[in-house]
């Protein structure tokens, strides 16, 4: 098989990465907005404790699919199961990290991070302690009392992530979290995500249109076709991530996988 373990959806006869323990199962999801068909019959398994990426061209329905998994948007057909049970809306086991951060501008970092816990009735001392821990986890220690407008885009993004960590959701749904930040911030944040995945044992479902980012971060990459989005292929990059970020990006398997996805995108995008 070489560098990449690939599963061609059509041939495998099985929709998602072969996993014995999917935490999220997307089953036959179709979404229409009026006459626009955004997604067609999408099946994806999201394995527990892994980082799965939805990769595809702009407009192919990535955000739509993520919102359906979050329970923020209803599908036209199909269903989403979380821990084997169909969802009917948002739930505490899933947290959505918005592309535009969605922070409360009048509240400090720590209040923003603790907000979800307040909603759940967690006592003040406990929620502040949890919020402080999560702020440290995303590298923002010392910024607890700042306001969102005093932070850079990258830092605001980290506040959004800390807020998702604080509510102890098992599944973090991230919609192109790096699109609004500069390259250096982006790389640092990518490293933090990999670290968090190991430390906190979270499941990530991540949206990007960057092939390099997908290959760098993902255990599995779900490639969606142009609108209406369908699952074209699932690729599981076999990359040794024990080295430094630079070593990973020079790794032959990393480079081969990026190359392979480029080729395959060319095949199905044109
Ligand atoms: N609320 C909406 N009403 C009508 N069309 C929408 C709406 N949201 C998304 N679309 C359309 O559905 C398609 C998929 O959108 P989206 O999920 O945002 O794609 P992506 O995130 O992959 O760029 C696009 O053609 C978009 O214009
Ligand atoms: Mg989008």
GROMACS .gro file of N, CA and C and ligand atoms in nm, residues 31-39 54-67 73 99 175-176 207-209 224-225 227-229, ligand 1:
model
  132
   31UNK      N    1  -2.839   1.717   0.225
   31UNK     CA    2  -2.888   1.849   0.267
   31UNK      C    3  -2.917   1.935   0.145
   32UNK      N    4  -3.038   1.984   0.140
   32UNK     CA    5  -3.074   2.079   0.035
   32UNK      C    6  -3.110   2.212   0.097
   33UNK      N    7  -3.062   2.319   0.037
   33UNK     CA    8  -3.107   2.454   0.072
   33UNK      C    9  -3.193   2.498  -0.046
   34UNK      N   10  -3.322   2.491  -0.033
   34UNK     CA   11  -3.406   2.522  -0.148
   34UNK      C   12  -3.371   2.429  -0.263
   35UNK      N   13  -3.330   2.487  -0.376
   35UNK     CA   14  -3.297   2.401  -0.490
   35UNK      C   15  -3.149   2.364  -0.493
   36UNK      N   16  -3.071   2.418  -0.399
   36UNK     CA   17  -2.927   2.384  -0.395
   36UNK      C   18  -2.905   2.257  -0.315
   37UNK      N   19  -2.845   2.161  -0.378
   37UNK     CA   20  -2.811   2.039  -0.304
   37UNK      C   21  -2.668   2.052  -0.254
   38UNK      N   22  -2.652   2.066  -0.122
   38UNK     CA   23  -2.519   2.091  -0.066
   38UNK      C   24  -2.447   1.961  -0.036
   39UNK      N   25  -2.520   1.861   0.013
   39UNK     CA   26  -2.459   1.732   0.046
   39UNK      C   27  -2.546   1.621  -0.009
   54UNK      N   28  -1.238   1.681   0.735
   54UNK     CA   29  -1.319   1.693   0.614
   54UNK      C   30  -1.244   1.787   0.521
   55UNK      N   31  -1.203   1.737   0.407
   55UNK     CA   32  -1.124   1.816   0.313
   55UNK      C   33  -1.200   1.824   0.180
   56UNK      N   34  -1.211   1.944   0.129
   56UNK     CA   35  -1.279   1.955   0.000
   56UNK      C   36  -1.284   2.099  -0.045
   57UNK      N   37  -1.316   2.121  -0.173
   57UNK     CA   38  -1.316   2.256  -0.228
   57UNK      C   39  -1.422   2.343  -0.163
   58UNK      N   40  -1.401   2.472  -0.172
   58UNK     CA   41  -1.495   2.569  -0.117
   58UNK      C   42  -1.635   2.543  -0.174
   59UNK      N   43  -1.735   2.546  -0.086
   59UNK     CA   44  -1.872   2.529  -0.132
   59UNK      C   45  -1.918   2.384  -0.142
   60UNK      N   46  -1.833   2.289  -0.100
   60UNK     CA   47  -1.872   2.149  -0.115
   60UNK      C   48  -1.955   2.098   0.002
   61UNK      N   49  -1.978   2.183   0.101
   61UNK     CA   50  -2.068   2.143   0.209
   61UNK      C   51  -2.001   2.106   0.340
   62UNK      N   52  -1.874   2.146   0.357
   62UNK     CA   53  -1.801   2.110   0.479
   62UNK      C   54  -1.864   2.171   0.604
   63UNK      N   55  -1.889   2.302   0.596
   63UNK     CA   56  -1.950   2.370   0.711
   63UNK      C   57  -2.089   2.315   0.738
   64UNK      N   58  -2.162   2.289   0.631
   64UNK     CA   59  -2.296   2.233   0.644
   64UNK      C   60  -2.291   2.100   0.719
   65UNK      N   61  -2.198   2.014   0.681
   65UNK     CA   62  -2.188   1.883   0.745
   65UNK      C   63  -2.150   1.897   0.893
   66UNK      N   64  -2.056   1.986   0.919
   66UNK     CA   65  -2.012   2.005   1.058
   66UNK      C   66  -2.128   2.056   1.145
   67UNK      N   67  -2.207   2.148   1.089
   67UNK     CA   68  -2.321   2.202   1.166
   67UNK      C   69  -2.428   2.095   1.188
   73UNK      N   70  -2.801   2.234   1.269
   73UNK     CA   71  -2.870   2.242   1.141
   73UNK      C   72  -2.933   2.105   1.115
   99UNK      N   73  -1.578   2.948   1.331
   99UNK     CA   74  -1.477   3.011   1.248
   99UNK      C   75  -1.454   3.156   1.292
  175UNK      N   76  -1.429   2.437   1.259
  175UNK     CA   77  -1.451   2.478   1.121
  175UNK      C   78  -1.341   2.575   1.077
  176UNK      N   79  -1.246   2.525   0.999
  176UNK     CA   80  -1.135   2.605   0.949
  176UNK      C   81  -1.080   2.700   1.054
  207UNK      N   82  -1.244   2.081   0.987
  207UNK     CA   83  -1.268   2.117   0.848
  207UNK      C   84  -1.152   2.202   0.796
  208UNK      N   85  -1.104   2.167   0.679
  208UNK     CA   86  -1.002   2.252   0.617
  208UNK      C   87  -1.010   2.239   0.465
  209UNK      N   88  -0.955   2.337   0.396
  209UNK     CA   89  -0.936   2.316   0.253
  209UNK      C   90  -0.787   2.310   0.221
  224UNK      N   91  -1.411   1.520   0.022
  224UNK     CA   92  -1.544   1.545  -0.033
  224UNK      C   93  -1.530   1.599  -0.175
  225UNK      N   94  -1.626   1.561  -0.258
  225UNK     CA   95  -1.627   1.609  -0.396
  225UNK      C   96  -1.687   1.748  -0.401
  227UNK      N   97  -1.963   2.032  -0.499
  227UNK     CA   98  -2.106   2.029  -0.468
  227UNK      C   99  -2.188   1.949  -0.570
  228UNK      N  100  -2.282   1.869  -0.529
  228UNK     CA  101  -2.309   1.837  -0.389
  228UNK      C  102  -2.201   1.746  -0.330
  229UNK      N  103  -2.156   1.781  -0.208
  229UNK     CA  104  -2.050   1.705  -0.145
  229UNK      C  105  -2.088   1.560  -0.126
  271LIG     N1  106  -2.806   2.900   0.459
  271LIG     C1  107  -2.786   2.869   0.331
  271LIG     N2  108  -2.880   2.895   0.237
  271LIG     C2  109  -2.861   2.862   0.108
  271LIG     N3  110  -2.750   2.803   0.061
  271LIG     C3  111  -2.651   2.776   0.149
  271LIG     C4  112  -2.665   2.807   0.288
  271LIG     N4  113  -2.551   2.769   0.351
  271LIG     C5  114  -2.471   2.715   0.256
  271LIG     N5  115  -2.532   2.720   0.134
  271LIG     C6  116  -2.476   2.667   0.009
  271LIG     O1  117  -2.447   2.529   0.027
  271LIG     C7  118  -2.322   2.496  -0.032
  271LIG     C8  119  -2.228   2.441   0.075
  271LIG     O2  120  -2.193   2.546   0.164
  271LIG     P1  121  -2.092   2.526   0.286
  271LIG     O3  122  -2.139   2.415   0.369
  271LIG     O4  123  -2.074   2.657   0.351
  271LIG     O5  124  -1.959   2.482   0.206
  271LIG     P2  125  -1.805   2.486   0.253
  271LIG     O6  126  -1.800   2.503   0.400
  271LIG     O7  127  -1.749   2.355   0.204
  271LIG     O8  128  -1.741   2.599   0.179
  271LIG     C9  129  -2.272   2.624  -0.099
  271LIG     O9  130  -2.310   2.620  -0.233
  271LIG    C10  131  -2.344   2.733  -0.025
  271LIG    O10  132  -2.362   2.844  -0.107
   0.00000   0.00000   0.00000
